[in-house]
Amino acid sequence: NAGVTQTPKFRVLKTGQSMTLLCAQDMNHEYMYWYRQDPGMGLRLIHYSVGEGTTAKGEVPDGYNVSRLKKQNFLLGLESAAPSQTSVYFCASSTQPTGLETQYFGPGTRLLVL
Amino acid sequence: AQSVTQPDIHITVSEGASLELRCNYSYGATPYLFWYVQSPGQGLQLLLKYFSGDTLVQGIKGFEAEFKRSQSSFNLRKPSVHWSDAAEYFCAVGAGGTASKLTFGTGTRLQVTL
């Protein structure tokens, strides 16, 4: 049981390049989330998904796209990377909200955009 | 909209000393409250959570937190800190009456001196 895994762990991009971050969970969770973490700002929700084939915007969605083609995977895409997207990206998953669920986090992807 | 304030950016305590990390929240209804810990280079791990009932919540690693509605606080405590507790601690509140959308505080970095 690996929990939540993220690929890659670290990436350097040039401005304008594109990339996709992969999140996978093996807990059969319905909900999945992408956050970014910046110094002094805590974690901010980028996009989330309440089930396979669904996505929704979070607090800071601009410049990102997501897809949830399979229940266990949640992809975060950067079509044209900008230096402002330099950050640490965390994926999380949880069961359907019952008031008792917990979000489980992956180890993070560190992205540097030059 | 909900919000979380962690007033202390950085705290230093001696090993064996007691610890209290402050968290204040703003939310119109009964909040769902969480404390997460992030060790260097790692993802977030849930320490404890509060949904309802007993206002003193026990978590892992000897941590506890007390929900005080009158003060809108959910402070994290540990009676005796170990060097391995050095990490960053995040308080979070669940949005919309569920835990599915979390709003995080900016974090408190704990340093433990020997």
PDB file of N, CA and C in Angstrom, chain A residues 18-91:
ATOM      1  N   SER A  18       6.194  23.201 -21.197  1.00  0.00           N
ATOM      2  CA  SER A  18       5.034  22.556 -20.582  1.00  0.00           C
ATOM      3  C   SER A  18       5.460  21.288 -19.862  1.00  0.00           C
ATOM      4  N   MET A  19       4.633  20.868 -18.918  1.00  0.00           N
ATOM      5  CA  MET A  19       4.904  19.607 -18.247  1.00  0.00           C
ATOM      6  C   MET A  19       3.641  19.130 -17.551  1.00  0.00           C
ATOM      7  N   THR A  20       3.653  17.862 -17.199  1.00  0.00           N
ATOM      8  CA  THR A  20       2.534  17.256 -16.472  1.00  0.00           C
ATOM      9  C   THR A  20       3.060  16.586 -15.219  1.00  0.00           C
ATOM     10  N   LEU A  21       2.403  16.883 -14.100  1.00  0.00           N
ATOM     11  CA  LEU A  21       2.706  16.222 -12.845  1.00  0.00           C
ATOM     12  C   LEU A  21       1.668  15.130 -12.632  1.00  0.00           C
ATOM     13  N   LEU A  22       2.164  13.967 -12.227  1.00  0.00           N
ATOM     14  CA  LEU A  22       1.271  12.829 -12.024  1.00  0.00           C
ATOM     15  C   LEU A  22       1.105  12.537 -10.541  1.00  0.00           C
ATOM     16  N   CYS A  23      -0.124  12.318 -10.155  1.00  0.00           N
ATOM     17  CA  CYS A  23      -0.445  11.880  -8.800  1.00  0.00           C
ATOM     18  C   CYS A  23      -1.209  10.574  -8.896  1.00  0.00           C
ATOM     19  N   ALA A  24      -0.814   9.611  -8.099  1.00  0.00           N
ATOM     20  CA  ALA A  24      -1.497   8.321  -8.073  1.00  0.00           C
ATOM     21  C   ALA A  24      -1.784   7.917  -6.636  1.00  0.00           C
ATOM     22  N   GLN A  25      -2.993   7.353  -6.429  1.00  0.00           N
ATOM     23  CA  GLN A  25      -3.335   6.863  -5.085  1.00  0.00           C
ATOM     24  C   GLN A  25      -3.937   5.472  -5.201  1.00  0.00           C
ATOM     25  N   ASP A  26      -3.617   4.655  -4.218  1.00  0.00           N
ATOM     26  CA  ASP A  26      -4.080   3.263  -4.251  1.00  0.00           C
ATOM     27  C   ASP A  26      -5.051   2.977  -3.109  1.00  0.00           C
ATOM     28  N   MET A  27      -5.720   3.991  -2.629  1.00  0.00           N
ATOM     29  CA  MET A  27      -6.644   3.842  -1.504  1.00  0.00           C
ATOM     30  C   MET A  27      -8.106   3.878  -1.952  1.00  0.00           C
ATOM     31  N   ASN A  28      -8.326   3.901  -3.260  1.00  0.00           N
ATOM     32  CA  ASN A  28      -9.679   3.923  -3.809  1.00  0.00           C
ATOM     33  C   ASN A  28     -10.467   5.165  -3.356  1.00  0.00           C
ATOM     34  N   HIS A  29      -9.743   6.259  -3.195  1.00  0.00           N
ATOM     35  CA  HIS A  29     -10.389   7.500  -2.763  1.00  0.00           C
ATOM     36  C   HIS A  29     -11.114   8.184  -3.905  1.00  0.00           C
ATOM     37  N   GLU A  30     -12.261   8.788  -3.558  1.00  0.00           N
ATOM     38  CA  GLU A  30     -13.030   9.505  -4.560  1.00  0.00           C
ATOM     39  C   GLU A  30     -12.442  10.885  -4.849  1.00  0.00           C
ATOM     40  N   TYR A  31     -12.040  11.574  -3.789  1.00  0.00           N
ATOM     41  CA  TYR A  31     -11.601  12.955  -3.932  1.00  0.00           C
ATOM     42  C   TYR A  31     -10.076  13.022  -4.087  1.00  0.00           C
ATOM     43  N   MET A  32      -9.643  13.904  -4.980  1.00  0.00           N
ATOM     44  CA  MET A  32      -8.207  14.170  -5.108  1.00  0.00           C
ATOM     45  C   MET A  32      -8.003  15.672  -5.277  1.00  0.00           C
ATOM     46  N   TYR A  33      -6.822  16.142  -4.875  1.00  0.00           N
ATOM     47  CA  TYR A  33      -6.548  17.582  -4.802  1.00  0.00           C
ATOM     48  C   TYR A  33      -5.117  17.879  -5.249  1.00  0.00           C
ATOM     49  N   TRP A  34      -4.944  19.051  -5.813  1.00  0.00           N
ATOM     50  CA  TRP A  34      -3.605  19.578  -6.055  1.00  0.00           C
ATOM     51  C   TRP A  34      -3.458  20.901  -5.299  1.00  0.00           C
ATOM     52  N   TYR A  35      -2.359  20.983  -4.533  1.00  0.00           N
ATOM     53  CA  TYR A  35      -2.022  22.197  -3.801  1.00  0.00           C
ATOM     54  C   TYR A  35      -0.654  22.674  -4.256  1.00  0.00           C
ATOM     55  N   ARG A  36      -0.409  23.954  -4.048  1.00  0.00           N
ATOM     56  CA  ARG A  36       0.937  24.475  -4.161  1.00  0.00           C
ATOM     57  C   ARG A  36       1.325  25.082  -2.829  1.00  0.00           C
ATOM     58  N   GLN A  37       2.602  24.949  -2.513  1.00  0.00           N
ATOM     59  CA  GLN A  37       3.109  25.463  -1.247  1.00  0.00           C
ATOM     60  C   GLN A  37       4.217  26.457  -1.535  1.00  0.00           C
ATOM     61  N   ASP A  38       4.042  27.675  -1.053  1.00  0.00           N
ATOM     62  CA  ASP A  38       5.020  28.734  -1.229  1.00  0.00           C
ATOM     63  C   ASP A  38       5.411  29.279   0.128  1.00  0.00           C
ATOM     64  N   PRO A  39       6.648  29.723   0.265  1.00  0.00           N
ATOM     65  CA  PRO A  39       7.129  30.218   1.572  1.00  0.00           C
ATOM     66  C   PRO A  39       6.219  31.296   2.142  1.00  0.00           C
ATOM     67  N   GLY A  40       5.847  31.131   3.401  1.00  0.00           N
ATOM     68  CA  GLY A  40       5.042  32.130   4.078  1.00  0.00           C
ATOM     69  C   GLY A  40       3.585  32.155   3.672  1.00  0.00           C
ATOM     70  N   MET A  41       3.162  31.196   2.828  1.00  0.00           N
ATOM     71  CA  MET A  41       1.771  31.227   2.362  1.00  0.00           C
ATOM     72  C   MET A  41       1.031  29.932   2.631  1.00  0.00           C
ATOM     73  N   GLY A  42       1.647  28.983   3.244  1.00  0.00           N
ATOM     74  CA  GLY A  42       0.957  27.728   3.506  1.00  0.00           C
ATOM     75  C   GLY A  42       0.643  27.001   2.211  1.00  0.00           C
ATOM     76  N   LEU A  43      -0.356  26.170   2.239  1.00  0.00           N
ATOM     77  CA  LEU A  43      -0.788  25.432   1.056  1.00  0.00           C
ATOM     78  C   LEU A  43      -2.039  26.075   0.488  1.00  0.00           C
ATOM     79  N   ARG A  44      -2.068  26.190  -0.832  1.00  0.00           N
ATOM     80  CA  ARG A  44      -3.243  26.752  -1.495  1.00  0.00           C
ATOM     81  C   ARG A  44      -3.765  25.758  -2.521  1.00  0.00           C
ATOM     82  N   LEU A  45      -5.062  25.608  -2.553  1.00  0.00           N
ATOM     83  CA  LEU A  45      -5.698  24.629  -3.424  1.00  0.00           C
ATOM     84  C   LEU A  45      -5.742  25.134  -4.856  1.00  0.00           C
ATOM     85  N   ILE A  46      -5.224  24.325  -5.787  1.00  0.00           N
ATOM     86  CA  ILE A  46      -5.213  24.706  -7.199  1.00  0.00           C
ATOM     87  C   ILE A  46      -6.475  24.185  -7.894  1.00  0.00           C
ATOM     88  N   HIS A  47      -6.617  22.890  -7.909  1.00  0.00           N
ATOM     89  CA  HIS A  47      -7.789  22.220  -8.478  1.00  0.00           C
ATOM     90  C   HIS A  47      -8.090  20.997  -7.633  1.00  0.00           C
ATOM     91  N   TYR A  48      -9.296  20.504  -7.769  1.00  0.00           N
ATOM     92  CA  TYR A  48      -9.628  19.266  -7.098  1.00  0.00           C
ATOM     93  C   TYR A  48     -10.625  18.479  -7.947  1.00  0.00           C
ATOM     94  N   SER A  49     -10.836  17.240  -7.532  1.00  0.00           N
ATOM     95  CA  SER A  49     -11.738  16.357  -8.271  1.00  0.00           C
ATOM     96  C   SER A  49     -12.556  15.552  -7.270  1.00  0.00           C
ATOM     97  N   VAL A  50     -13.863  15.466  -7.541  1.00  0.00           N
ATOM     98  CA  VAL A  50     -14.740  14.733  -6.629  1.00  0.00           C
ATOM     99  C   VAL A  50     -15.049  13.338  -7.144  1.00  0.00           C
ATOM    100  N   GLY A  51     -14.423  12.967  -8.257  1.00  0.00           N
ATOM    101  CA  GLY A  51     -14.608  11.626  -8.779  1.00  0.00           C
ATOM    102  C   GLY A  51     -14.046  11.535 -10.180  1.00  0.00           C
ATOM    103  N   GLU A  52     -13.956  10.306 -10.670  1.00  0.00           N
ATOM    104  CA  GLU A  52     -13.429  10.078 -12.013  1.00  0.00           C
ATOM    105  C   GLU A  52     -14.192  10.910 -13.032  1.00  0.00           C
ATOM    106  N   GLY A  53     -13.452  11.595 -13.898  1.00  0.00           N
ATOM    107  CA  GLY A  53     -14.064  12.392 -14.946  1.00  0.00           C
ATOM    108  C   GLY A  53     -14.514  13.773 -14.525  1.00  0.00           C
ATOM    109  N   THR A  54     -14.300  14.143 -13.273  1.00  0.00           N
ATOM    110  CA  THR A  54     -14.713  15.464 -12.790  1.00  0.00           C
ATOM    111  C   THR A  54     -13.516  16.268 -12.327  1.00  0.00           C
ATOM    112  N   THR A  55     -13.577  17.582 -12.525  1.00  0.00           N
ATOM    113  CA  THR A  55     -12.565  18.479 -11.974  1.00  0.00           C
ATOM    114  C   THR A  55     -13.245  19.784 -11.578  1.00  0.00           C
ATOM    115  N   ALA A  56     -12.608  20.515 -10.678  1.00  0.00           N
ATOM    116  CA  ALA A  56     -13.154  21.801 -10.250  1.00  0.00           C
ATOM    117  C   ALA A  56     -12.017  22.714  -9.843  1.00  0.00           C
ATOM    118  N   LYS A  57     -12.263  24.024  -9.944  1.00  0.00           N
ATOM    119  CA  LYS A  57     -11.238  24.996  -9.608  1.00  0.00           C
ATOM    120  C   LYS A  57     -11.165  25.214  -8.106  1.00  0.00           C
ATOM    121  N   GLY A  58      -9.931  25.425  -7.667  1.00  0.00           N
ATOM    122  CA  GLY A  58      -9.714  25.774  -6.277  1.00  0.00           C
ATOM    123  C   GLY A  58      -9.444  27.260  -6.137  1.00  0.00           C
ATOM    124  N   GLU A  59      -8.554  27.575  -5.238  1.00  0.00           N
ATOM    125  CA  GLU A  59      -8.261  28.973  -4.911  1.00  0.00           C
ATOM    126  C   GLU A  59      -7.373  29.656  -5.959  1.00  0.00           C
ATOM    127  N   VAL A  60      -6.413  28.920  -6.530  1.00  0.00           N
ATOM    128  CA  VAL A  60      -5.434  29.508  -7.449  1.00  0.00           C
ATOM    129  C   VAL A  60      -5.310  28.667  -8.714  1.00  0.00           C
ATOM    130  N   PRO A  61      -6.346  28.605  -9.564  1.00  0.00           N
ATOM    131  CA  PRO A  61      -6.335  27.699 -10.705  1.00  0.00           C
ATOM    132  C   PRO A  61      -5.649  28.222 -11.970  1.00  0.00           C
ATOM    133  N   ASP A  62      -5.406  29.544 -12.036  1.00  0.00           N
ATOM    134  CA  ASP A  62      -4.927  30.126 -13.292  1.00  0.00           C
ATOM    135  C   ASP A  62      -3.547  29.589 -13.668  1.00  0.00           C
ATOM    136  N   GLY A  63      -3.428  29.188 -14.950  1.00  0.00           N
ATOM    137  CA  GLY A  63      -2.163  28.695 -15.464  1.00  0.00           C
ATOM    138  C   GLY A  63      -2.002  27.190 -15.346  1.00  0.00           C
ATOM    139  N   TYR A  64      -3.023  26.534 -14.796  1.00  0.00           N
ATOM    140  CA  TYR A  64      -2.984  25.086 -14.601  1.00  0.00           C
ATOM    141  C   TYR A  64      -4.220  24.433 -15.206  1.00  0.00           C
ATOM    142  N   ASN A  65      -4.025  23.191 -15.680  1.00  0.00           N
ATOM    143  CA  ASN A  65      -5.166  22.376 -16.054  1.00  0.00           C
ATOM    144  C   ASN A  65      -5.005  21.006 -15.417  1.00  0.00           C
ATOM    145  N   VAL A  66      -6.119  20.315 -15.253  1.00  0.00           N
ATOM    146  CA  VAL A  66      -6.101  19.016 -14.593  1.00  0.00           C
ATOM    147  C   VAL A  66      -6.981  18.033 -15.354  1.00  0.00           C
ATOM    148  N   SER A  67      -6.705  16.767 -15.119  1.00  0.00           N
ATOM    149  CA  SER A  67      -7.565  15.725 -15.678  1.00  0.00           C
ATOM    150  C   SER A  67      -7.614  14.544 -14.726  1.00  0.00           C
ATOM    151  N   ARG A  68      -8.789  13.898 -14.716  1.00  0.00           N
ATOM    152  CA  ARG A  68      -9.002  12.719 -13.845  1.00  0.00           C
ATOM    153  C   ARG A  68      -9.686  11.650 -14.699  1.00  0.00           C
ATOM    154  N   LEU A  69      -8.875  11.059 -15.572  1.00  0.00           N
ATOM    155  CA  LEU A  69      -9.418  10.045 -16.485  1.00  0.00           C
ATOM    156  C   LEU A  69      -9.617   8.711 -15.785  1.00  0.00           C
ATOM    157  N   LYS A  70      -8.774   8.443 -14.799  1.00  0.00           N
ATOM    158  CA  LYS A  70      -8.908   7.236 -14.009  1.00  0.00           C
ATOM    159  C   LYS A  70      -9.054   7.620 -12.547  1.00  0.00           C
ATOM    160  N   LYS A  71      -9.793   6.848 -11.807  1.00  0.00           N
ATOM    161  CA  LYS A  71     -10.061   7.180 -10.417  1.00  0.00           C
ATOM    162  C   LYS A  71      -8.772   7.320  -9.615  1.00  0.00           C
ATOM    163  N   GLN A  72      -7.778   6.517  -9.923  1.00  0.00           N
ATOM    164  CA  GLN A  72      -6.582   6.513  -9.100  1.00  0.00           C
ATOM    165  C   GLN A  72      -5.562   7.577  -9.483  1.00  0.00           C
ATOM    166  N   ASN A  73      -5.771   8.256 -10.610  1.00  0.00           N
ATOM    167  CA  ASN A  73      -4.777   9.227 -11.083  1.00  0.00           C
ATOM    168  C   ASN A  73      -5.363  10.620 -11.211  1.00  0.00           C
ATOM    169  N   PHE A  74      -4.552  11.615 -10.885  1.00  0.00           N
ATOM    170  CA  PHE A  74      -4.958  13.015 -11.026  1.00  0.00           C
ATOM    171  C   PHE A  74      -3.764  13.768 -11.586  1.00  0.00           C
ATOM    172  N   LEU A  75      -3.907  14.299 -12.794  1.00  0.00           N
ATOM    173  CA  LEU A  75      -2.800  14.934 -13.487  1.00  0.00           C
ATOM    174  C   LEU A  75      -2.927  16.452 -13.397  1.00  0.00           C
ATOM    175  N   LEU A  76      -1.798  17.094 -13.164  1.00  0.00           N
ATOM    176  CA  LEU A  76      -1.746  18.556 -13.151  1.00  0.00           C
ATOM    177  C   LEU A  76      -0.849  19.006 -14.292  1.00  0.00           C
ATOM    178  N   GLY A  77      -1.375  19.837 -15.178  1.00  0.00           N
ATOM    179  CA  GLY A  77      -0.622  20.293 -16.333  1.00  0.00           C
ATOM    180  C   GLY A  77      -0.303  21.774 -16.280  1.00  0.00           C
ATOM    181  N   LEU A  78       0.904  22.095 -16.741  1.00  0.00           N
ATOM    182  CA  LEU A  78       1.303  23.479 -16.940  1.00  0.00           C
ATOM    183  C   LEU A  78       1.548  23.625 -18.440  1.00  0.00           C
ATOM    184  N   GLU A  79       0.716  24.371 -19.122  1.00  0.00           N
ATOM    185  CA  GLU A  79       0.837  24.477 -20.581  1.00  0.00           C
ATOM    186  C   GLU A  79       1.998  25.374 -20.984  1.00  0.00           C
ATOM    187  N   SER A  80       2.217  26.453 -20.250  1.00  0.00           N
ATOM    188  CA  SER A  80       3.292  27.396 -20.550  1.00  0.00           C
ATOM    189  C   SER A  80       3.823  27.912 -19.217  1.00  0.00           C
ATOM    190  N   ALA A  81       4.863  27.268 -18.743  1.00  0.00           N
ATOM    191  CA  ALA A  81       5.341  27.551 -17.390  1.00  0.00           C
ATOM    192  C   ALA A  81       5.874  28.968 -17.255  1.00  0.00           C
ATOM    193  N   ALA A  82       5.621  29.544 -16.083  1.00  0.00           N
ATOM    194  CA  ALA A  82       6.096  30.889 -15.751  1.00  0.00           C
ATOM    195  C   ALA A  82       6.877  30.828 -14.446  1.00  0.00           C
ATOM    196  N   PRO A  83       7.830  31.736 -14.256  1.00  0.00           N
ATOM    197  CA  PRO A  83       8.606  31.729 -13.002  1.00  0.00           C
ATOM    198  C   PRO A  83       7.724  31.778 -11.755  1.00  0.00           C
ATOM    199  N   SER A  84       6.549  32.395 -11.856  1.00  0.00           N
ATOM    200  CA  SER A  84       5.631  32.469 -10.710  1.00  0.00           C
ATOM    201  C   SER A  84       5.076  31.102 -10.314  1.00  0.00           C
ATOM    202  N   GLN A  85       5.285  30.114 -11.168  1.00  0.00           N
ATOM    203  CA  GLN A  85       4.823  28.763 -10.854  1.00  0.00           C
ATOM    204  C   GLN A  85       5.904  27.917 -10.185  1.00  0.00           C
ATOM    205  N   THR A  86       7.030  28.522  -9.913  1.00  0.00           N
ATOM    206  CA  THR A  86       8.045  27.869  -9.098  1.00  0.00           C
ATOM    207  C   THR A  86       7.457  27.643  -7.717  1.00  0.00           C
ATOM    208  N   SER A  87       7.426  26.399  -7.301  1.00  0.00           N
ATOM    209  CA  SER A  87       6.736  26.075  -6.059  1.00  0.00           C
ATOM    210  C   SER A  87       6.956  24.598  -5.747  1.00  0.00           C
ATOM    211  N   VAL A  88       6.421  24.180  -4.618  1.00  0.00           N
ATOM    212  CA  VAL A  88       6.343  22.755  -4.306  1.00  0.00           C
ATOM    213  C   VAL A  88       4.878  22.353  -4.432  1.00  0.00           C
ATOM    214  N   TYR A  89       4.628  21.322  -5.202  1.00  0.00           N
ATOM    215  CA  TYR A  89       3.266  20.901  -5.484  1.00  0.00           C
ATOM    216  C   TYR A  89       2.961  19.609  -4.736  1.00  0.00           C
ATOM    217  N   PHE A  90       1.845  19.636  -4.041  1.00  0.00           N
ATOM    218  CA  PHE A  90       1.406  18.470  -3.287  1.00  0.00           C
ATOM    219  C   PHE A  90       0.069  17.984  -3.813  1.00  0.00           C
ATOM    220  N   CYS A  91      -0.019  16.692  -3.919  1.00  0.00           N
ATOM    221  CA  CYS A  91      -1.271  16.026  -4.240  1.00  0.00           C
ATOM    222  C   CYS A  91      -1.814  15.400  -2.963  1.00  0.00           C
TER     223      CYS A  91
END
